[in-house]
Every structure is written in structure tokens, then in C-alpha cells.
Amino acid sequence: MEGRAYEFELARVITTIRERSARVVGLQLPEGLKTIALSLAAEIAAESSAEVIVSGNSCYGACDLDEQLLGFVDLLVHFGHTNTFSGSTRKREPKENNYTNVVFVELRSTVDLKPVVERAIPLLTGSCIGLVATVQHVHGLDEAKQLLESAGKTALIGKAALPGLYDGQVLGCEFSTAEVPCDELLFIGSGAFHPAGLALYSGKRVIAADPFTLQLRSFEPDELRKKRWGAIARALDAESVGILIGLKSGQERLNDARRLKRQSESKGLTAFLIALTEITEERLLGFQVDAFVNTACPRLVEDLTQLRRPVLTLAEFEVVLGERKWEQLWE
Amino acid sequence: MEGRAYEFELARVITTIRERSARVVGLQLPEGLKTIALSLAAEIAAESSAEVIVSGNSCYGACDLDEQLLGFVDLLVHFGHTNTFSGSTRKREPKENNYTNVVFVELRSTVDLKPVVERAIPLLTGSCIGLVATVQHVHGLDEAKQLLESAGKTALIGKAALPGLYDGQVLGCEFSTAEVPCDELLFIGSGAFHPAGLALYSGKRVIAADPFTLQLRSFEPDELRKKRWGAIARALDAESVGILIGLKSGQERLNDARRLKRQSESKGLTAFLIALTEITEERLLGFQVDAFVNTACPRLVEDLTQLRRPVLTLAEFEVVLGERKWEQLWE
């Protein structure tokens, strides 16, 4: 496969296609890997004789299964995410039994973590370091721990909070493995999405180390939290609110949306339920309310900052309603 | 209701909600009317005591029912389109019986057509005029016909081609009422989407007359056709093609996509099946093929012109494959 080194587990995929006698197979890849989707499709079609349909829809997590495509295929191969629970937040129950026709391929990296960890060590100012990674790199965390300890640090790897997750693993909305008694966090993985969430939710400084590019980046919780406090403050005098319901099945929290509507109305706000599949600023523009609260992916709000109206998470909106204390925001 | 004058038929909507004992009601409005969705929701909730959930997803036709929202509601009220057939093209069979829990409100306009038709008459150069309109204005076509005849023109209103459609009505992908022996067409309605398609598919000059703004605009078929010929020409030396399958149930033509894949391969092209819900240029960028063919909404390709690769309709791609003659493109 091109470029980055991931284990695509094509032998397991082909075996599963044959075992299930799947005639039509769907492929779903995260955004960053869409460019290799077609060569993967060609390889799987050639080796399995199945018809392969590639999902062109966006895909940001196991909570974002392409259920429409699932309706047309015998088997969906979902690359890049762990099938721990199909819901997007720690509050949801596992639903994996509903997805017996989905194969999850976690895309384990084959890259050596040593070079980037050694580069990261001089940037770590604390003596006790929490070690976290995306699923692509969790199998290398023990080696990273040894490297940190050789450099005189204490390294802690938090226990997996849910069955199916790995020790030290973080998702975009699940950071409980970072809840270890450490001074700061070393995140191993790519992109800003996970380390920004880690800093925001843990309240700790995060050094993000990308094993592919060897780039290092620091994420400070205070900067990120100030932006969220600002959004909450702007929503405090809202008289009307649009409560957003995610239609992706792994992000649907209709009952929470209904509860928020009741609570809003009991505080004198006018509240509307608005259902969306892809939640973007463009799609919110036409709705004339003073604020929005998003009950789908809790991380989306960090990208919805160009609207004139604040868009809050469920927990942030509970602060507006007086149902939650400010200091309990990221619990 | 604000601004433009449409018949929202709220009495019928409320009666239907009560008759069906619907507890949860979804509302779906076309893009241009999203701004009034919340006031409509408040009115329906107040009068029916039902819980109302507004669809925030895009909506471009009856082929674009929000089926994900439909899964959460007892009744979906779909505003702005005719429930003739849920498919997007004249080749699909009616599926309306599948949607017994959808109420279609066609949003008939209450505006007088006389002022705009009188303004349009001096722009009509032919003596025989084909009269067409969106469903919002079809009930005024007889009056428009009389106005044209008083001005010495012959006016023809094409018979509805399908059960459920009206005489003179056009959809975004259904222009058979324009197939009358006339010199040019007078379209009554808003926006460029319908008149551009009318000119492109009929090959006739179209005067578009907006009864709300009183604006007139001329659409010339040759300009529009040249752009499509250019896209076809650019695809003639393609060695690989991405065949796009629409996942909106009213736009799904999987079997046509499969046929095109076989035909492409028999001509030596490499062909891939790619399934999408919203087809945008951004979503196609990552797929490395020389050309795309879109089997979903045939009108989409006219907006997908900024990609370096051509995006063709099914019929246009049949020309590339040598399965259709150029002169049969818009049949």
C-alpha cells in the first residue's frame, strides 16, 4: 500500500468475504485514507471475486458507519476504527451485535515509535507522563514507556475504560485513559483532533508526537478551554435554542435532546429540535435561533466557531441552563 | 407565513397528524424555505400537540426524502415537491406506496401570474410558445395561456407525462411537458435550476419569469450544451472511471451503475463503484480516476465543473462508450 505503513489485514478481509459468501462488499475509509480506497477496492475485488463498492461519504469514527451503503452490501469493511461501541460517547451502550455484517480493521501501524518518542522527551517538562495513542499505535505504548523510563521519567498507561478498547487508547470523544495521576500527556498519533480533545478534556498539557512525520506539537488546555468558556458566555442570554440531533446512528441521542428541550422550556427558552446528518455551519445558517446545542459528536462544536451564534456541547449547554457547574464541564 | 405567498395547507397537515395519531412529526423544506422552518414547527406543535423535528439536511426534490429522519418520526411532512414518483428520473417506476407516512405539501403559490407574464411577452420572439411551470405555479398556466393568446401568440401546455404530475409541470429532471411543437418556452417559477435544464434538454430558448420578483431571464441551449459537449470530449481518452451511485433512495440506480461498469470494462476502461449521499466536488477529490459518471441526480453534473476531471451524466457517458449517439444525448 502507498505511503504510510498500516496493516490492512487483507488476508483476514478476503477470508471473511469467502466465509460469509459475500457477493457485494462495501469499503469505508477515514478521510485521510480516501486516496488509497480505489487501489484497495481493486485488490479485494481481484482476490475475492466480490463486487466492491467504495463509500465516498465522510467517515470520522466507528460512530460514523455508512449505514446507507450497508443496506446495499453483504459485508461492510470499515477501516481505521475500533469496534468498541458504535455510539460516539462513553455514555452509550455497546451495540456491536447490531453490526454482524461489518468487519472492523483497526489499521495498526508498522512504524517504529522510537525515533519520535526520543525526539519528544526533551519537550516533556514534568517527571510523570501519561502515555496515550490512537488505536493505530497502542501496541507500541509499552516500548514508549520503556524509552521514557530510560530517560528518567515515570510513565503511566491508563487502563481501558470499556471492553474492546485498549490500555492507553483514546478516541475522539473518549479520553478516560488519560485520567492517570501525571504531570502531562504524551500522545502518539497523527493530526490535531485527538490531542486537542485530550488537552481540553484532561486539563493537562499534551505533547503530540506523529510517528510518521516525526513532528511534535504542544496543546495547552487553557487556550482551548477559554474558547469554550467564551461560547458558553455568549449563550447565557439566549432566548431561543436549536437542539441538534445527529442522524448518524452512532451519534443519535434523541432522548437527551428531548430532555434538553424540556429543561430549556422550563427555564423560559424557546427550543426547537433539528435533525441533521452532517452538521456544518452552512446547514445551520438558515435557522433563526440565538444558540445551538449539539447532541451528536461532542467534538464538532470546536469547528463551528464562524457562525455568529454559539454552538455548545450538551454539557456546555447544561451549564447555561444551570444544571451543571462550570467546574464539572469536562467530566 | 413570512415573505412569499405559498399555501402551506396547515389545516390538512394538522388533520392528518390527528387522524394518524402521530406523536412525532418531521418537517422537511426545500433549501430556500429553511428560514421559515422553525416558525412552521412552532405553529404545528402548538396546534397538534405533536413533537416536531425539523430536518436540517439539504432537500432538492421528492427524490430527496429525509429517510433517516423518517426512521424517527410517525409522520414526515415534505414541503415543496410533488409525490409523483420517488425516483429522480423518468425511467423510474412510481414508489409512492412505500411512503404512506409522508405527507407531500406542494406549496401552491397564491401570487398573481399576470404581471410577470405581461412583462415577459415582449421578450418572446416566436409565435408559438410552450408554457411550463414548477408545481407552485401550474394552476396558473391556463390564465397565462389566455394572456399569451390575447397578445397574439399561440400557447401550448404539454400533457403530464406521468400520473401525479400536472399538465405543464416540470421537475428538475423531468421536462417532457416541454416537448410541444413550439418556437420557444416560457417558464414560470423561481431560480435557474429548472429553466437551465429546460434549455439544455429541450434545445429551445427559455424565458424564465419569476412571479415573486418579476425578474425575467433568458436561457440559451447552445451555451449550456457546449459546456456538456466539452465535458464529454475531455472524458473521451479516460482510462479509468469512477461510477457514482447515489445513496438517497430516490436517486439510487445501482443496476445502471453495474451495467456501466461492465460496459466500461468491455471497452478496456478500469471502473470503480463509489457510493455517496451528497455528491460534491470536495467528496470526489480523493478518488484518482480520469473521469466520473454520476448515476444519481442527472442535473448535479452541471455544478461539478471545478474539478480537473470531467463528471458526466449516465447518458453523456454512454456517448463516451459509443453506446449512444451525440444527437441522442438529451432524449
PDB file of C-alpha atoms in Angstrom, chain B residues 133-291:
ATOM      1  CA  ALA B 133     -44.012  25.880 -14.561  1.00  0.00           C
ATOM      2  CA  THR B 134     -42.936  24.348 -11.288  1.00  0.00           C
ATOM      3  CA  VAL B 135     -45.708  22.778  -9.225  1.00  0.00           C
ATOM      4  CA  GLN B 136     -46.008  26.046  -7.266  1.00  0.00           C
ATOM      5  CA  HIS B 137     -47.487  27.782 -10.315  1.00  0.00           C
ATOM      6  CA  VAL B 138     -49.046  25.116 -12.566  1.00  0.00           C
ATOM      7  CA  HIS B 139     -52.568  26.081 -11.521  1.00  0.00           C
ATOM      8  CA  GLY B 140     -51.994  29.482 -13.136  1.00  0.00           C
ATOM      9  CA  LEU B 141     -50.907  28.208 -16.542  1.00  0.00           C
ATOM     10  CA  ASP B 142     -54.384  28.431 -18.079  1.00  0.00           C
ATOM     11  CA  GLU B 143     -54.524  32.121 -17.208  1.00  0.00           C
ATOM     12  CA  ALA B 144     -51.038  32.597 -18.636  1.00  0.00           C
ATOM     13  CA  LYS B 145     -52.165  30.855 -21.826  1.00  0.00           C
ATOM     14  CA  GLN B 146     -55.063  33.301 -22.197  1.00  0.00           C
ATOM     15  CA  LEU B 147     -52.730  36.259 -21.655  1.00  0.00           C
ATOM     16  CA  LEU B 148     -50.381  34.995 -24.370  1.00  0.00           C
ATOM     17  CA  GLU B 149     -53.270  34.388 -26.748  1.00  0.00           C
ATOM     18  CA  SER B 150     -54.611  37.892 -26.123  1.00  0.00           C
ATOM     19  CA  ALA B 151     -51.172  39.112 -27.225  1.00  0.00           C
ATOM     20  CA  GLY B 152     -51.490  37.177 -30.478  1.00  0.00           C
ATOM     21  CA  LYS B 153     -49.336  34.191 -29.551  1.00  0.00           C
ATOM     22  CA  THR B 154     -50.179  30.518 -29.744  1.00  0.00           C
ATOM     23  CA  ALA B 155     -49.598  28.925 -26.344  1.00  0.00           C
ATOM     24  CA  LEU B 156     -49.226  25.197 -25.753  1.00  0.00           C
ATOM     25  CA  ILE B 157     -49.287  23.393 -22.416  1.00  0.00           C
ATOM     26  CA  GLY B 158     -47.800  19.902 -22.629  1.00  0.00           C
ATOM     27  CA  LYS B 159     -49.721  16.980 -21.155  1.00  0.00           C
ATOM     28  CA  ALA B 160     -48.398  15.489 -17.920  1.00  0.00           C
ATOM     29  CA  ALA B 161     -46.205  12.538 -18.808  1.00  0.00           C
ATOM     30  CA  LEU B 162     -46.723  10.609 -15.600  1.00  0.00           C
ATOM     31  CA  PRO B 163     -49.621  10.009 -13.239  1.00  0.00           C
ATOM     32  CA  GLY B 164     -49.500  12.503 -10.376  1.00  0.00           C
ATOM     33  CA  LEU B 165     -47.772  15.206 -12.385  1.00  0.00           C
ATOM     34  CA  TYR B 166     -49.726  18.153 -13.774  1.00  0.00           C
ATOM     35  CA  ASP B 167     -50.074  19.457 -17.318  1.00  0.00           C
ATOM     36  CA  GLY B 168     -47.232  21.898 -17.953  1.00  0.00           C
ATOM     37  CA  GLN B 169     -45.339  20.878 -14.818  1.00  0.00           C
ATOM     38  CA  VAL B 170     -41.580  20.394 -14.913  1.00  0.00           C
ATOM     39  CA  LEU B 171     -39.290  18.832 -12.327  1.00  0.00           C
ATOM     40  CA  GLY B 172     -35.545  19.350 -12.171  1.00  0.00           C
ATOM     41  CA  CYS B 173     -35.096  16.150 -14.190  1.00  0.00           C
ATOM     42  CA  GLU B 174     -38.403  15.798 -15.991  1.00  0.00           C
ATOM     43  CA  PHE B 175     -39.066  18.116 -18.916  1.00  0.00           C
ATOM     44  CA  SER B 176     -41.401  16.096 -21.120  1.00  0.00           C
ATOM     45  CA  THR B 177     -44.166  18.715 -20.874  1.00  0.00           C
ATOM     46  CA  ALA B 178     -41.818  20.979 -22.838  1.00  0.00           C
ATOM     47  CA  GLU B 179     -41.912  18.562 -25.774  1.00  0.00           C
ATOM     48  CA  VAL B 180     -44.584  20.522 -27.616  1.00  0.00           C
ATOM     49  CA  PRO B 181     -44.198  21.878 -31.178  1.00  0.00           C
ATOM     50  CA  CYS B 182     -43.314  25.430 -30.135  1.00  0.00           C
ATOM     51  CA  ASP B 183     -40.687  28.031 -31.042  1.00  0.00           C
ATOM     52  CA  GLU B 184     -39.569  28.754 -27.501  1.00  0.00           C
ATOM     53  CA  LEU B 185     -40.547  28.169 -23.884  1.00  0.00           C
ATOM     54  CA  LEU B 186     -41.924  30.422 -21.166  1.00  0.00           C
ATOM     55  CA  PHE B 187     -41.064  29.027 -17.740  1.00  0.00           C
ATOM     56  CA  ILE B 188     -42.867  30.365 -14.699  1.00  0.00           C
ATOM     57  CA  GLY B 189     -41.057  29.862 -11.418  1.00  0.00           C
ATOM     58  CA  SER B 190     -38.011  30.874  -9.375  1.00  0.00           C
ATOM     59  CA  GLY B 191     -34.302  30.167  -9.715  1.00  0.00           C
ATOM     60  CA  ALA B 192     -32.087  28.973 -12.557  1.00  0.00           C
ATOM     61  CA  PHE B 193     -32.220  25.239 -11.887  1.00  0.00           C
ATOM     62  CA  HIS B 194     -35.375  24.430 -13.856  1.00  0.00           C
ATOM     63  CA  PRO B 195     -35.009  26.848 -16.802  1.00  0.00           C
ATOM     64  CA  ALA B 196     -31.346  25.863 -17.359  1.00  0.00           C
ATOM     65  CA  GLY B 197     -32.376  22.216 -17.500  1.00  0.00           C
ATOM     66  CA  LEU B 198     -35.284  23.069 -19.788  1.00  0.00           C
ATOM     67  CA  ALA B 199     -32.996  24.832 -22.275  1.00  0.00           C
ATOM     68  CA  LEU B 200     -30.375  22.095 -22.087  1.00  0.00           C
ATOM     69  CA  TYR B 201     -32.781  19.199 -22.544  1.00  0.00           C
ATOM     70  CA  SER B 202     -35.310  20.784 -24.935  1.00  0.00           C
ATOM     71  CA  GLY B 203     -32.750  22.563 -27.093  1.00  0.00           C
ATOM     72  CA  LYS B 204     -35.039  25.600 -27.130  1.00  0.00           C
ATOM     73  CA  ARG B 205     -34.602  29.122 -25.831  1.00  0.00           C
ATOM     74  CA  VAL B 206     -36.294  29.580 -22.456  1.00  0.00           C
ATOM     75  CA  ILE B 207     -37.599  32.804 -20.970  1.00  0.00           C
ATOM     76  CA  ALA B 208     -37.768  32.350 -17.197  1.00  0.00           C
ATOM     77  CA  ALA B 209     -40.301  34.553 -15.447  1.00  0.00           C
ATOM     78  CA  ASP B 210     -40.290  34.793 -11.645  1.00  0.00           C
ATOM     79  CA  PRO B 211     -43.742  35.799 -10.396  1.00  0.00           C
ATOM     80  CA  PHE B 212     -42.359  36.812  -6.978  1.00  0.00           C
ATOM     81  CA  THR B 213     -39.532  39.123  -8.073  1.00  0.00           C
ATOM     82  CA  LEU B 214     -40.955  39.917 -11.561  1.00  0.00           C
ATOM     83  CA  GLN B 215     -37.455  39.236 -12.921  1.00  0.00           C
ATOM     84  CA  LEU B 216     -37.009  37.808 -16.401  1.00  0.00           C
ATOM     85  CA  ARG B 217     -34.025  35.840 -17.644  1.00  0.00           C
ATOM     86  CA  SER B 218     -33.184  34.148 -20.911  1.00  0.00           C
ATOM     87  CA  PHE B 219     -31.539  30.705 -21.159  1.00  0.00           C
ATOM     88  CA  GLU B 220     -29.890  29.677 -24.429  1.00  0.00           C
ATOM     89  CA  PRO B 221     -29.464  25.955 -25.121  1.00  0.00           C
ATOM     90  CA  ASP B 222     -26.293  26.241 -27.200  1.00  0.00           C
ATOM     91  CA  GLU B 223     -24.195  27.764 -24.407  1.00  0.00           C
ATOM     92  CA  LEU B 224     -25.319  25.103 -21.973  1.00  0.00           C
ATOM     93  CA  ARG B 225     -24.864  22.278 -24.454  1.00  0.00           C
ATOM     94  CA  LYS B 226     -21.351  23.415 -25.377  1.00  0.00           C
ATOM     95  CA  LYS B 227     -20.290  23.005 -21.755  1.00  0.00           C
ATOM     96  CA  ARG B 228     -21.599  19.457 -21.681  1.00  0.00           C
ATOM     97  CA  TRP B 229     -20.014  18.599 -25.041  1.00  0.00           C
ATOM     98  CA  GLY B 230     -16.741  19.896 -23.606  1.00  0.00           C
ATOM     99  CA  ALA B 231     -17.036  17.610 -20.589  1.00  0.00           C
ATOM    100  CA  ILE B 232     -17.754  14.617 -22.826  1.00  0.00           C
ATOM    101  CA  ALA B 233     -14.791  15.464 -25.074  1.00  0.00           C
ATOM    102  CA  ARG B 234     -12.480  15.619 -22.056  1.00  0.00           C
ATOM    103  CA  ALA B 235     -13.643  12.151 -20.987  1.00  0.00           C
ATOM    104  CA  LEU B 236     -13.028  10.510 -24.370  1.00  0.00           C
ATOM    105  CA  ASP B 237      -9.466   9.468 -23.530  1.00  0.00           C
ATOM    106  CA  ALA B 238     -10.180   8.422 -19.938  1.00  0.00           C
ATOM    107  CA  GLU B 239      -8.606   5.128 -18.925  1.00  0.00           C
ATOM    108  CA  SER B 240     -10.325   4.915 -15.553  1.00  0.00           C
ATOM    109  CA  VAL B 241     -13.750   5.974 -14.368  1.00  0.00           C
ATOM    110  CA  GLY B 242     -15.473   6.351 -11.017  1.00  0.00           C
ATOM    111  CA  ILE B 243     -19.136   5.391 -11.300  1.00  0.00           C
ATOM    112  CA  LEU B 244     -21.075   7.335  -8.683  1.00  0.00           C
ATOM    113  CA  ILE B 245     -24.064   5.681  -7.022  1.00  0.00           C
ATOM    114  CA  GLY B 246     -26.473   7.966  -5.136  1.00  0.00           C
ATOM    115  CA  LEU B 247     -27.464   6.646  -1.715  1.00  0.00           C
ATOM    116  CA  LYS B 248     -30.578   8.820  -1.499  1.00  0.00           C
ATOM    117  CA  SER B 249     -33.255   6.228  -2.085  1.00  0.00           C
ATOM    118  CA  GLY B 250     -34.978   8.265  -4.782  1.00  0.00           C
ATOM    119  CA  GLN B 251     -31.725   8.624  -6.699  1.00  0.00           C
ATOM    120  CA  GLU B 252     -30.291   5.110  -6.369  1.00  0.00           C
ATOM    121  CA  ARG B 253     -29.619   3.391  -9.691  1.00  0.00           C
ATOM    122  CA  LEU B 254     -27.299   0.595  -8.659  1.00  0.00           C
ATOM    123  CA  ASN B 255     -28.226  -1.627 -11.563  1.00  0.00           C
ATOM    124  CA  ASP B 256     -27.461   1.099 -14.087  1.00  0.00           C
ATOM    125  CA  ALA B 257     -24.126   1.646 -12.342  1.00  0.00           C
ATOM    126  CA  ARG B 258     -23.358  -2.062 -12.603  1.00  0.00           C
ATOM    127  CA  ARG B 259     -24.254  -2.074 -16.292  1.00  0.00           C
ATOM    128  CA  LEU B 260     -21.975   0.921 -16.930  1.00  0.00           C
ATOM    129  CA  LYS B 261     -19.144  -0.836 -15.080  1.00  0.00           C
ATOM    130  CA  ARG B 262     -19.493  -3.915 -17.305  1.00  0.00           C
ATOM    131  CA  GLN B 263     -19.705  -1.767 -20.446  1.00  0.00           C
ATOM    132  CA  SER B 264     -16.663   0.289 -19.364  1.00  0.00           C
ATOM    133  CA  GLU B 265     -14.621  -2.814 -18.698  1.00  0.00           C
ATOM    134  CA  SER B 266     -15.610  -4.335 -22.029  1.00  0.00           C
ATOM    135  CA  LYS B 267     -14.148  -1.195 -23.654  1.00  0.00           C
ATOM    136  CA  GLY B 268     -10.901  -1.578 -21.698  1.00  0.00           C
ATOM    137  CA  LEU B 269     -11.528   1.041 -19.007  1.00  0.00           C
ATOM    138  CA  THR B 270     -10.864   0.443 -15.329  1.00  0.00           C
ATOM    139  CA  ALA B 271     -14.104   1.166 -13.477  1.00  0.00           C
ATOM    140  CA  PHE B 272     -14.882   1.645  -9.788  1.00  0.00           C
ATOM    141  CA  LEU B 273     -18.224   1.862  -7.976  1.00  0.00           C
ATOM    142  CA  ILE B 274     -18.346   4.759  -5.496  1.00  0.00           C
ATOM    143  CA  ALA B 275     -21.419   5.327  -3.312  1.00  0.00           C
ATOM    144  CA  LEU B 276     -22.266   8.772  -1.959  1.00  0.00           C
ATOM    145  CA  THR B 277     -25.122  10.518  -0.220  1.00  0.00           C
ATOM    146  CA  GLU B 278     -24.273  14.157  -1.039  1.00  0.00           C
ATOM    147  CA  ILE B 279     -22.236  14.337  -4.235  1.00  0.00           C
ATOM    148  CA  THR B 280     -19.898  17.347  -4.083  1.00  0.00           C
ATOM    149  CA  GLU B 281     -16.538  18.101  -5.662  1.00  0.00           C
ATOM    150  CA  GLU B 282     -14.891  18.016  -2.246  1.00  0.00           C
ATOM    151  CA  ARG B 283     -16.024  14.430  -1.777  1.00  0.00           C
ATOM    152  CA  LEU B 284     -14.661  13.363  -5.186  1.00  0.00           C
ATOM    153  CA  LEU B 285     -11.218  14.963  -4.837  1.00  0.00           C
ATOM    154  CA  GLY B 286      -9.500  11.967  -3.243  1.00  0.00           C
ATOM    155  CA  PHE B 287     -10.518   9.452  -5.894  1.00  0.00           C
ATOM    156  CA  GLN B 288      -7.818   9.083  -8.543  1.00  0.00           C
ATOM    157  CA  VAL B 289      -9.711   8.337 -11.744  1.00  0.00           C
ATOM    158  CA  ASP B 290      -9.690  10.147 -15.090  1.00  0.00           C
ATOM    159  CA  ALA B 291     -13.454  10.773 -15.171  1.00  0.00           C
TER     160      ALA B 291
END
